[in-house]
């Protein structure tokens, strides 16, 4: 979905697919050229703020998934799914940021244009979330089966039961220690 933005950001005089905008104007009667673009550091700051607000969550989740893939409690299949999913999510997030930056550098001439372009790219990338929610609403059991949601929940239930048993054992040990302390104090 982002390929047209990458193509549009490429500098080419002969290519009609290029959206590159020239902001430098050089009058014929002067040796000096002027930048007529109104884009400044405020526009770029808002761009970074928008990107961080929308993309940081996905980047953090991707990194967390990679970290979860190293946990001993998961099966090899689950570890592999976490690792691949985390790498893909992180790379897509970085790619979206990169495409947004090069596209805005190529065509944004004002602070409002950089905001509009950023929001447009982020909206296009949110469409996949809308499709996922639509399919999940239509056929939840299929999405659960394909995504392995049931399998993951079963692993969590097994882990929870193991932790409950461990807590009960620790409670028993603490009660024994308290009983010994009570007997020593008497």
Short mmCIF file of N, CA and C in Angstrom, two decimals:
data_model
loop_
_atom_site.label_atom_id
_atom_site.label_comp_id
_atom_site.label_asym_id
_atom_site.label_seq_id
_atom_site.Cartn_x
_atom_site.Cartn_y
_atom_site.Cartn_z
N UNK A 1 0.81 -1.21 0.00
CA UNK A 1 0.00 0.00 0.00
C UNK A 1 0.86 1.27 0.00
N UNK A 2 2.09 1.17 0.46
CA UNK A 2 2.93 2.36 0.55
C UNK A 2 3.83 2.56 -0.66
N UNK A 3 3.82 1.61 -1.59
CA UNK A 3 4.69 1.71 -2.77
C UNK A 3 4.42 2.99 -3.57
N UNK A 4 3.17 3.40 -3.79
CA UNK A 4 2.96 4.66 -4.53
C UNK A 4 3.58 5.88 -3.85
N UNK A 5 3.65 5.86 -2.52
CA UNK A 5 4.27 6.97 -1.80
C UNK A 5 5.79 6.98 -1.99
N UNK A 6 6.38 5.79 -2.01
CA UNK A 6 7.82 5.70 -2.24
C UNK A 6 8.14 6.15 -3.66
N UNK A 7 7.34 5.70 -4.64
CA UNK A 7 7.55 6.11 -6.03
C UNK A 7 7.34 7.61 -6.19
N UNK A 8 6.34 8.14 -5.53
CA UNK A 8 6.05 9.56 -5.63
C UNK A 8 7.13 10.43 -5.00
N UNK A 9 7.86 9.89 -4.06
CA UNK A 9 8.90 10.67 -3.37
C UNK A 9 10.22 10.68 -4.13
N UNK A 10 10.33 9.86 -5.17
CA UNK A 10 11.59 9.80 -5.91
C UNK A 10 11.75 11.01 -6.82
N UNK A 11 12.95 11.54 -6.84
CA UNK A 11 13.27 12.70 -7.66
C UNK A 11 13.55 12.24 -9.09
N UNK A 12 12.68 12.63 -10.00
CA UNK A 12 12.89 12.29 -11.40
C UNK A 12 12.23 13.35 -12.27
N UNK A 13 13.00 13.91 -13.18
CA UNK A 13 12.48 14.95 -14.06
C UNK A 13 11.61 14.33 -15.15
N UNK A 14 11.96 13.14 -15.60
CA UNK A 14 11.26 12.53 -16.73
C UNK A 14 10.12 11.60 -16.32
N UNK A 15 10.00 11.29 -15.06
CA UNK A 15 9.01 10.33 -14.60
C UNK A 15 7.74 11.04 -14.16
N UNK A 16 6.61 10.62 -14.73
CA UNK A 16 5.32 11.22 -14.35
C UNK A 16 4.82 10.72 -13.00
N UNK A 17 5.39 9.64 -12.48
CA UNK A 17 4.95 9.11 -11.18
C UNK A 17 5.51 9.91 -10.01
N UNK A 18 6.49 10.75 -10.26
CA UNK A 18 7.13 11.51 -9.20
C UNK A 18 6.24 12.67 -8.76
N UNK A 19 6.06 12.80 -7.46
CA UNK A 19 5.29 13.90 -6.88
C UNK A 19 6.19 14.99 -6.33
N UNK A 20 7.48 14.84 -6.54
CA UNK A 20 8.47 15.75 -5.97
C UNK A 20 8.13 17.20 -6.32
N UNK A 21 8.17 18.08 -5.31
CA UNK A 21 7.84 19.48 -5.50
C UNK A 21 9.08 20.33 -5.26
N UNK A 22 9.35 21.20 -6.20
CA UNK A 22 10.49 22.10 -6.09
C UNK A 22 10.03 23.37 -5.40
N UNK A 23 10.71 23.74 -4.34
CA UNK A 23 10.34 24.96 -3.61
C UNK A 23 11.34 26.08 -3.84
N UNK A 24 12.42 25.79 -4.52
CA UNK A 24 13.43 26.81 -4.78
C UNK A 24 13.08 27.53 -6.08
N UNK A 25 13.04 28.84 -6.03
CA UNK A 25 12.77 29.67 -7.22
C UNK A 25 13.98 30.56 -7.47
N UNK A 26 14.40 30.60 -8.70
CA UNK A 26 15.56 31.40 -9.10
C UNK A 26 15.13 32.40 -10.17
N UNK A 27 14.96 33.65 -9.82
CA UNK A 27 14.58 34.66 -10.82
C UNK A 27 15.69 34.82 -11.87
N UNK A 28 15.28 35.13 -13.09
CA UNK A 28 16.24 35.27 -14.19
C UNK A 28 17.18 36.45 -14.01
N UNK A 29 16.68 37.46 -13.34
CA UNK A 29 17.49 38.68 -13.21
C UNK A 29 18.32 38.71 -11.93
N UNK A 30 18.46 37.57 -11.23
CA UNK A 30 19.21 37.55 -9.97
C UNK A 30 20.06 36.29 -9.90
N UNK A 31 21.15 36.38 -9.18
CA UNK A 31 22.00 35.22 -8.96
C UNK A 31 21.57 34.42 -7.73
N UNK A 32 20.68 34.99 -6.93
CA UNK A 32 20.23 34.34 -5.69
C UNK A 32 18.94 33.58 -5.93
N UNK A 33 18.83 32.43 -5.28
CA UNK A 33 17.61 31.63 -5.33
C UNK A 33 16.96 31.66 -3.95
N UNK A 34 15.66 31.57 -3.92
CA UNK A 34 14.91 31.61 -2.66
C UNK A 34 14.08 30.35 -2.50
N UNK A 35 14.00 29.89 -1.25
CA UNK A 35 13.14 28.75 -0.93
C UNK A 35 11.77 29.31 -0.59
N UNK A 36 10.77 29.00 -1.40
CA UNK A 36 9.43 29.51 -1.20
C UNK A 36 8.57 28.60 -0.33
N UNK A 37 9.14 27.51 0.13
CA UNK A 37 8.39 26.60 0.99
C UNK A 37 8.24 27.18 2.39
N UNK A 38 7.10 26.89 3.00
CA UNK A 38 6.81 27.39 4.34
C UNK A 38 7.01 26.32 5.42
N UNK A 39 7.54 25.18 5.03
CA UNK A 39 7.75 24.10 5.99
C UNK A 39 8.95 24.44 6.88
N UNK A 40 8.72 24.33 8.19
CA UNK A 40 9.81 24.63 9.13
C UNK A 40 9.88 23.55 10.20
N UNK A 41 10.66 23.79 11.21
CA UNK A 41 10.86 22.78 12.26
C UNK A 41 9.58 22.48 13.04
N UNK A 42 8.66 23.43 13.09
CA UNK A 42 7.39 23.18 13.77
C UNK A 42 6.61 22.08 13.05
N UNK A 43 6.58 22.15 11.73
CA UNK A 43 5.90 21.13 10.93
C UNK A 43 6.52 19.76 11.14
N UNK A 44 7.86 19.72 11.14
CA UNK A 44 8.54 18.44 11.35
C UNK A 44 8.32 17.93 12.78
N UNK A 45 8.23 18.82 13.74
CA UNK A 45 7.96 18.40 15.13
C UNK A 45 6.57 17.78 15.24
N UNK A 46 5.59 18.39 14.58
CA UNK A 46 4.24 17.83 14.59
C UNK A 46 4.23 16.48 13.87
N UNK A 47 4.98 16.38 12.78
CA UNK A 47 5.11 15.12 12.05
C UNK A 47 5.63 14.02 12.97
N UNK A 48 6.71 14.30 13.69
CA UNK A 48 7.30 13.32 14.60
C UNK A 48 6.30 12.96 15.71
N UNK A 49 5.61 13.95 16.23
CA UNK A 49 4.62 13.71 17.27
C UNK A 49 3.50 12.78 16.78
N UNK A 50 3.01 13.04 15.57
CA UNK A 50 1.97 12.17 14.99
C UNK A 50 2.49 10.75 14.80
N UNK A 51 3.68 10.63 14.26
CA UNK A 51 4.24 9.31 14.02
C UNK A 51 4.44 8.55 15.33
N UNK A 52 4.96 9.23 16.33
CA UNK A 52 5.17 8.58 17.63
C UNK A 52 3.83 8.18 18.24
N UNK A 53 2.84 9.06 18.16
CA UNK A 53 1.54 8.77 18.76
C UNK A 53 0.88 7.54 18.13
N UNK A 54 1.06 7.38 16.83
CA UNK A 54 0.40 6.27 16.14
C UNK A 54 1.27 5.02 16.01
N UNK A 55 2.58 5.17 15.95
CA UNK A 55 3.43 4.03 15.63
C UNK A 55 4.20 3.46 16.81
N UNK A 56 4.39 4.22 17.86
CA UNK A 56 5.20 3.75 18.97
C UNK A 56 4.60 2.51 19.63
N UNK A 57 3.27 2.47 19.73
CA UNK A 57 2.61 1.31 20.34
C UNK A 57 2.94 0.04 19.56
N UNK A 58 2.88 0.11 18.23
CA UNK A 58 3.19 -1.07 17.42
C UNK A 58 4.66 -1.45 17.54
N UNK A 59 5.54 -0.48 17.59
CA UNK A 59 6.96 -0.78 17.73
C UNK A 59 7.24 -1.45 19.08
N UNK A 60 6.65 -0.93 20.14
CA UNK A 60 6.83 -1.52 21.47
C UNK A 60 6.25 -2.93 21.51
N UNK A 61 5.06 -3.12 20.92
CA UNK A 61 4.47 -4.46 20.89
C UNK A 61 5.32 -5.44 20.10
N UNK A 62 5.91 -4.97 18.99
CA UNK A 62 6.80 -5.83 18.22
C UNK A 62 8.02 -6.25 19.02
N UNK A 63 8.60 -5.30 19.74
CA UNK A 63 9.77 -5.61 20.57
C UNK A 63 9.38 -6.56 21.71
N UNK A 64 8.21 -6.34 22.30
CA UNK A 64 7.74 -7.24 23.37
C UNK A 64 7.54 -8.66 22.83
N UNK A 65 6.99 -8.76 21.62
CA UNK A 65 6.77 -10.09 21.04
C UNK A 65 8.10 -10.80 20.83
N UNK A 66 9.11 -10.06 20.39
CA UNK A 66 10.44 -10.67 20.22
C UNK A 66 10.98 -11.13 21.57
N UNK A 67 10.78 -10.31 22.60
CA UNK A 67 11.23 -10.69 23.95
C UNK A 67 10.44 -11.91 24.46
N UNK A 68 9.14 -11.97 24.19
CA UNK A 68 8.34 -13.11 24.63
C UNK A 68 8.79 -14.40 23.94
N UNK A 69 9.34 -14.27 22.74
CA UNK A 69 9.77 -15.47 22.03
C UNK A 69 10.92 -16.17 22.74
N UNK A 70 11.58 -15.49 23.65
CA UNK A 70 12.70 -16.09 24.39
C UNK A 70 12.25 -16.77 25.68
N UNK A 71 11.00 -16.65 26.04
CA UNK A 71 10.51 -17.24 27.30
C UNK A 71 10.50 -18.76 27.19
N UNK A 72 10.94 -19.41 28.25
CA UNK A 72 11.02 -20.88 28.28
C UNK A 72 9.64 -21.54 28.33
N UNK A 73 8.66 -20.84 28.84
CA UNK A 73 7.35 -21.46 29.06
C UNK A 73 6.58 -21.71 27.78
N UNK A 74 6.99 -21.12 26.66
CA UNK A 74 6.27 -21.27 25.40
C UNK A 74 6.79 -22.46 24.61
N UNK A 75 5.88 -23.03 23.81
CA UNK A 75 6.30 -24.10 22.91
C UNK A 75 7.13 -23.50 21.79
N UNK A 76 7.84 -24.36 21.08
CA UNK A 76 8.70 -23.89 19.98
C UNK A 76 7.86 -23.18 18.92
N UNK A 77 6.69 -23.73 18.63
CA UNK A 77 5.81 -23.11 17.63
C UNK A 77 5.38 -21.70 18.08
N UNK A 78 5.02 -21.56 19.33
CA UNK A 78 4.59 -20.27 19.86
C UNK A 78 5.76 -19.29 19.87
N UNK A 79 6.94 -19.78 20.24
CA UNK A 79 8.13 -18.92 20.22
C UNK A 79 8.40 -18.40 18.82
N UNK A 80 8.29 -19.28 17.84
CA UNK A 80 8.52 -18.89 16.45
C UNK A 80 7.48 -17.88 15.99
N UNK A 81 6.23 -18.10 16.36
CA UNK A 81 5.17 -17.14 15.98
C UNK A 81 5.41 -15.78 16.62
N UNK A 82 5.80 -15.77 17.90
CA UNK A 82 6.09 -14.49 18.56
C UNK A 82 7.26 -13.79 17.88
N UNK A 83 8.33 -14.54 17.58
CA UNK A 83 9.51 -13.93 17.00
C UNK A 83 9.22 -13.36 15.61
N UNK A 84 8.64 -14.17 14.75
CA UNK A 84 8.35 -13.72 13.38
C UNK A 84 7.35 -12.57 13.42
N UNK A 85 6.31 -12.70 14.22
CA UNK A 85 5.32 -11.63 14.33
C UNK A 85 5.92 -10.34 14.85
N UNK A 86 6.79 -10.45 15.84
CA UNK A 86 7.44 -9.26 16.40
C UNK A 86 8.36 -8.58 15.41
N UNK A 87 9.13 -9.37 14.68
CA UNK A 87 10.03 -8.80 13.68
C UNK A 87 9.24 -8.13 12.56
N UNK A 88 8.20 -8.81 12.08
CA UNK A 88 7.38 -8.23 11.00
C UNK A 88 6.70 -6.95 11.47
N UNK A 89 6.11 -6.96 12.65
CA UNK A 89 5.44 -5.77 13.17
C UNK A 89 6.41 -4.61 13.34
N UNK A 90 7.58 -4.88 13.87
CA UNK A 90 8.58 -3.83 14.05
C UNK A 90 9.05 -3.28 12.72
N UNK A 91 9.31 -4.16 11.76
CA UNK A 91 9.81 -3.71 10.46
C UNK A 91 8.75 -2.90 9.70
N UNK A 92 7.50 -3.33 9.76
CA UNK A 92 6.43 -2.58 9.10
C UNK A 92 6.30 -1.20 9.72
N UNK A 93 6.39 -1.12 11.03
CA UNK A 93 6.29 0.16 11.73
C UNK A 93 7.42 1.10 11.33
N UNK A 94 8.63 0.58 11.27
CA UNK A 94 9.78 1.40 10.85
C UNK A 94 9.63 1.81 9.39
N UNK A 95 9.13 0.91 8.56
CA UNK A 95 8.92 1.20 7.14
C UNK A 95 7.89 2.32 6.96
N UNK A 96 6.81 2.28 7.72
CA UNK A 96 5.79 3.34 7.64
C UNK A 96 6.40 4.69 8.01
N UNK A 97 7.20 4.72 9.06
CA UNK A 97 7.84 5.97 9.46
C UNK A 97 8.78 6.47 8.36
N UNK A 98 9.57 5.58 7.78
CA UNK A 98 10.51 5.95 6.74
C UNK A 98 9.78 6.48 5.50
N UNK A 99 8.75 5.77 5.06
CA UNK A 99 7.99 6.21 3.89
C UNK A 99 7.36 7.57 4.15
N UNK A 100 6.79 7.77 5.32
CA UNK A 100 6.18 9.05 5.65
C UNK A 100 7.22 10.17 5.62
N UNK A 101 8.39 9.89 6.14
CA UNK A 101 9.44 10.92 6.18
C UNK A 101 9.92 11.28 4.78
N UNK A 102 10.21 10.27 3.93
CA UNK A 102 10.73 10.60 2.60
C UNK A 102 9.65 11.24 1.74
N UNK A 103 8.40 10.81 1.89
CA UNK A 103 7.33 11.40 1.09
C UNK A 103 7.10 12.86 1.49
N UNK A 104 7.07 13.11 2.79
CA UNK A 104 6.88 14.48 3.24
C UNK A 104 8.07 15.36 2.89
N UNK A 105 9.26 14.82 2.92
CA UNK A 105 10.44 15.60 2.52
C UNK A 105 10.36 15.97 1.05
N UNK A 106 9.77 15.08 0.24
CA UNK A 106 9.70 15.32 -1.20
C UNK A 106 8.59 16.29 -1.59
N UNK A 107 7.45 16.25 -0.91
CA UNK A 107 6.32 17.04 -1.42
C UNK A 107 5.76 18.08 -0.48
N UNK A 108 6.01 17.99 0.82
CA UNK A 108 5.41 18.94 1.75
C UNK A 108 6.10 20.30 1.63
N UNK A 109 5.30 21.32 1.39
CA UNK A 109 5.86 22.67 1.28
C UNK A 109 5.42 23.57 2.43
N UNK A 110 4.53 23.07 3.28
CA UNK A 110 4.07 23.88 4.41
C UNK A 110 3.79 22.95 5.60
N UNK A 111 3.63 23.54 6.75
CA UNK A 111 3.35 22.77 7.97
C UNK A 111 2.02 22.03 7.85
N UNK A 112 1.03 22.66 7.25
CA UNK A 112 -0.27 21.99 7.11
C UNK A 112 -0.18 20.82 6.15
N UNK A 113 0.61 20.94 5.09
CA UNK A 113 0.75 19.83 4.15
C UNK A 113 1.42 18.63 4.79
N UNK A 114 2.42 18.86 5.62
CA UNK A 114 3.10 17.72 6.25
C UNK A 114 2.15 17.00 7.21
N UNK A 115 1.28 17.74 7.87
CA UNK A 115 0.29 17.12 8.77
C UNK A 115 -0.73 16.33 7.96
N UNK A 116 -1.24 16.93 6.90
CA UNK A 116 -2.24 16.25 6.06
C UNK A 116 -1.65 14.98 5.45
N UNK A 117 -0.43 15.07 4.92
CA UNK A 117 0.21 13.89 4.32
C UNK A 117 0.43 12.80 5.35
N UNK A 118 0.86 13.17 6.53
CA UNK A 118 1.12 12.19 7.59
C UNK A 118 -0.16 11.49 8.00
N UNK A 119 -1.21 12.26 8.18
CA UNK A 119 -2.49 11.67 8.58
C UNK A 119 -3.03 10.76 7.49
N UNK A 120 -2.85 11.14 6.24
CA UNK A 120 -3.32 10.30 5.13
C UNK A 120 -2.59 8.96 5.12
N UNK A 121 -1.28 8.97 5.27
CA UNK A 121 -0.52 7.72 5.28
C UNK A 121 -0.90 6.87 6.49
N UNK A 122 -1.05 7.48 7.64
CA UNK A 122 -1.44 6.72 8.84
C UNK A 122 -2.84 6.14 8.69
N UNK A 123 -3.74 6.89 8.06
CA UNK A 123 -5.10 6.38 7.83
C UNK A 123 -5.06 5.16 6.91
N UNK A 124 -4.29 5.24 5.84
CA UNK A 124 -4.19 4.12 4.91
C UNK A 124 -3.66 2.88 5.63
N UNK A 125 -2.72 3.08 6.55
CA UNK A 125 -2.16 1.94 7.25
C UNK A 125 -3.10 1.40 8.34
N UNK A 126 -4.09 2.15 8.74
CA UNK A 126 -5.06 1.67 9.72
C UNK A 126 -6.18 0.86 9.07
N UNK A 127 -6.25 0.86 7.75
CA UNK A 127 -7.30 0.12 7.06
C UNK A 127 -7.22 -1.36 7.37
N UNK A 128 -5.99 -1.92 7.52
CA UNK A 128 -5.86 -3.33 7.84
C UNK A 128 -6.51 -3.67 9.18
N UNK A 129 -6.42 -2.76 10.14
CA UNK A 129 -7.08 -2.97 11.44
C UNK A 129 -8.60 -3.00 11.27
N UNK A 130 -9.12 -2.17 10.39
CA UNK A 130 -10.56 -2.15 10.13
C UNK A 130 -11.02 -3.46 9.50
N UNK A 131 -10.24 -3.97 8.53
CA UNK A 131 -10.58 -5.24 7.91
C UNK A 131 -10.52 -6.38 8.90
N UNK A 132 -9.51 -6.37 9.78
CA UNK A 132 -9.39 -7.40 10.79
C UNK A 132 -10.61 -7.37 11.72
N UNK A 133 -11.01 -6.19 12.16
CA UNK A 133 -12.19 -6.07 13.04
C UNK A 133 -13.45 -6.53 12.32
N UNK A 134 -13.56 -6.23 11.03
CA UNK A 134 -14.72 -6.66 10.25
C UNK A 134 -14.77 -8.17 10.16
N UNK A 135 -13.65 -8.80 9.80
CA UNK A 135 -13.61 -10.26 9.67
C UNK A 135 -13.82 -10.91 11.03
N UNK A 136 -13.24 -10.34 12.08
CA UNK A 136 -13.42 -10.88 13.43
C UNK A 136 -14.88 -10.80 13.85
N UNK A 137 -15.57 -9.74 13.47
CA UNK A 137 -16.99 -9.61 13.79
C UNK A 137 -17.86 -10.57 13.00
N UNK A 138 -17.48 -10.85 11.77
CA UNK A 138 -18.27 -11.74 10.92
C UNK A 138 -18.05 -13.20 11.29
N UNK A 139 -16.79 -13.60 11.47
CA UNK A 139 -16.48 -15.00 11.71
C UNK A 139 -15.38 -15.13 12.76
N UNK A 140 -15.76 -14.91 14.01
CA UNK A 140 -14.81 -14.92 15.12
C UNK A 140 -14.12 -16.27 15.29
N UNK A 141 -14.85 -17.36 15.11
CA UNK A 141 -14.24 -18.68 15.30
C UNK A 141 -13.14 -18.94 14.28
N UNK A 142 -13.32 -18.50 13.04
CA UNK A 142 -12.29 -18.67 12.02
C UNK A 142 -11.05 -17.86 12.38
N UNK A 143 -11.24 -16.61 12.83
CA UNK A 143 -10.11 -15.77 13.21
C UNK A 143 -9.38 -16.39 14.41
N UNK A 144 -10.12 -16.93 15.38
CA UNK A 144 -9.50 -17.58 16.53
C UNK A 144 -8.65 -18.76 16.09
N UNK A 145 -9.19 -19.56 15.15
CA UNK A 145 -8.47 -20.74 14.68
C UNK A 145 -7.21 -20.35 13.90
N UNK A 146 -7.34 -19.37 13.00
CA UNK A 146 -6.21 -18.96 12.17
C UNK A 146 -5.14 -18.25 12.99
N UNK A 147 -5.55 -17.40 13.91
CA UNK A 147 -4.58 -16.63 14.69
C UNK A 147 -4.02 -17.42 15.87
N UNK A 148 -4.59 -18.57 16.17
CA UNK A 148 -4.10 -19.36 17.29
C UNK A 148 -4.50 -18.78 18.63
N UNK A 149 -5.56 -17.97 18.64
CA UNK A 149 -5.99 -17.33 19.89
C UNK A 149 -6.38 -18.36 20.94
N UNK A 150 -7.09 -19.43 20.52
CA UNK A 150 -7.50 -20.46 21.47
C UNK A 150 -6.29 -21.17 22.05
N UNK A 151 -5.31 -21.48 21.20
CA UNK A 151 -4.11 -22.17 21.65
C UNK A 151 -3.35 -21.33 22.67
N UNK A 152 -3.25 -20.04 22.40
CA UNK A 152 -2.54 -19.14 23.31
C UNK A 152 -3.28 -19.04 24.64
N UNK A 153 -4.61 -18.99 24.60
CA UNK A 153 -5.38 -18.93 25.83
C UNK A 153 -5.22 -20.20 26.64
N UNK A 154 -5.13 -21.36 25.96
CA UNK A 154 -4.92 -22.62 26.66
C UNK A 154 -3.55 -22.64 27.33
N UNK A 155 -2.53 -22.12 26.64
CA UNK A 155 -1.20 -22.03 27.25
C UNK A 155 -1.24 -21.14 28.49
N UNK A 156 -1.95 -20.03 28.38
CA UNK A 156 -2.06 -19.12 29.53
C UNK A 156 -2.79 -19.78 30.69
N UNK A 157 -3.85 -20.55 30.38
CA UNK A 157 -4.59 -21.25 31.43
C UNK A 157 -3.70 -22.27 32.12
N UNK A 158 -2.90 -23.00 31.34
CA UNK A 158 -1.99 -23.98 31.91
C UNK A 158 -0.96 -23.30 32.80
N UNK A 159 -0.41 -22.19 32.32
CA UNK A 159 0.56 -21.43 33.11
C UNK A 159 -0.08 -20.90 34.39
N UNK A 160 -1.32 -20.43 34.29
CA UNK A 160 -2.03 -19.92 35.46
C UNK A 160 -2.24 -21.02 36.49
N UNK A 161 -2.64 -22.19 36.05
CA UNK A 161 -2.84 -23.31 36.98
C UNK A 161 -1.53 -23.69 37.67
N UNK A 162 -0.43 -23.71 36.91
CA UNK A 162 0.87 -24.03 37.48
C UNK A 162 1.25 -23.01 38.55
N UNK A 163 1.00 -21.72 38.24
CA UNK A 163 1.32 -20.67 39.20
C UNK A 163 0.45 -20.76 40.45
N UNK A 164 -0.81 -21.13 40.29
CA UNK A 164 -1.70 -21.29 41.45
C UNK A 164 -1.19 -22.41 42.36
N UNK A 165 -0.77 -23.52 41.75
CA UNK A 165 -0.22 -24.62 42.55
C UNK A 165 1.04 -24.17 43.29
N UNK A 166 1.89 -23.43 42.61
CA UNK A 166 3.11 -22.95 43.23
C UNK A 166 2.81 -22.00 44.39
N UNK A 167 1.82 -21.13 44.21
CA UNK A 167 1.43 -20.21 45.28
C UNK A 167 0.89 -21.00 46.48
N UNK A 168 0.07 -22.01 46.24
CA UNK A 168 -0.46 -22.82 47.34
C UNK A 168 0.66 -23.54 48.09
N UNK A 169 1.68 -24.04 47.35
CA UNK A 169 2.82 -24.67 48.01
C UNK A 169 3.55 -23.65 48.88
N UNK A 170 3.77 -22.46 48.36
CA UNK A 170 4.45 -21.42 49.12
C UNK A 170 3.64 -21.02 50.35
N UNK A 171 2.33 -20.96 50.22
CA UNK A 171 1.48 -20.64 51.38
C UNK A 171 1.67 -21.69 52.46
N UNK A 172 1.71 -22.97 52.03
CA UNK A 172 1.91 -24.04 53.00
C UNK A 172 3.25 -23.91 53.70
N UNK A 173 4.29 -23.58 52.95
CA UNK A 173 5.61 -23.41 53.55
C UNK A 173 5.64 -22.23 54.52
N UNK A 174 4.97 -21.13 54.16
CA UNK A 174 4.92 -19.96 55.03
C UNK A 174 4.17 -20.30 56.32
N UNK A 175 3.06 -21.03 56.19
CA UNK A 175 2.31 -21.42 57.39
C UNK A 175 3.15 -22.31 58.30
N UNK A 176 3.92 -23.24 57.71
CA UNK A 176 4.80 -24.09 58.53
C UNK A 176 5.84 -23.24 59.26
N UNK A 177 6.41 -22.27 58.56
CA UNK A 177 7.42 -21.40 59.18
C UNK A 177 6.80 -20.56 60.30
N UNK A 178 5.58 -20.06 60.06
CA UNK A 178 4.89 -19.29 61.10
C UNK A 178 4.60 -20.15 62.33
N UNK A 179 4.23 -21.39 62.09
CA UNK A 179 3.96 -22.30 63.20
C UNK A 179 5.24 -22.56 64.01
N UNK A 180 6.33 -22.74 63.33
CA UNK A 180 7.63 -22.95 64.01
C UNK A 180 8.00 -21.72 64.81
N UNK A 181 7.84 -20.52 64.23
CA UNK A 181 8.14 -19.27 64.92
C UNK A 181 7.25 -19.12 66.15
N UNK A 182 5.97 -19.44 66.00
CA UNK A 182 5.05 -19.35 67.11
C UNK A 182 5.47 -20.29 68.25
N UNK A 183 5.87 -21.50 67.90
CA UNK A 183 6.30 -22.46 68.91
C UNK A 183 7.58 -22.00 69.62
N UNK A 184 8.48 -21.35 68.88
CA UNK A 184 9.73 -20.86 69.49
C UNK A 184 9.46 -19.71 70.43
N UNK A 185 8.47 -18.89 70.12
CA UNK A 185 8.16 -17.74 70.95
C UNK A 185 7.45 -18.15 72.25
N UNK A 186 6.85 -19.30 72.31
CA UNK A 186 6.15 -19.73 73.52
C UNK A 186 7.05 -20.24 74.54
#
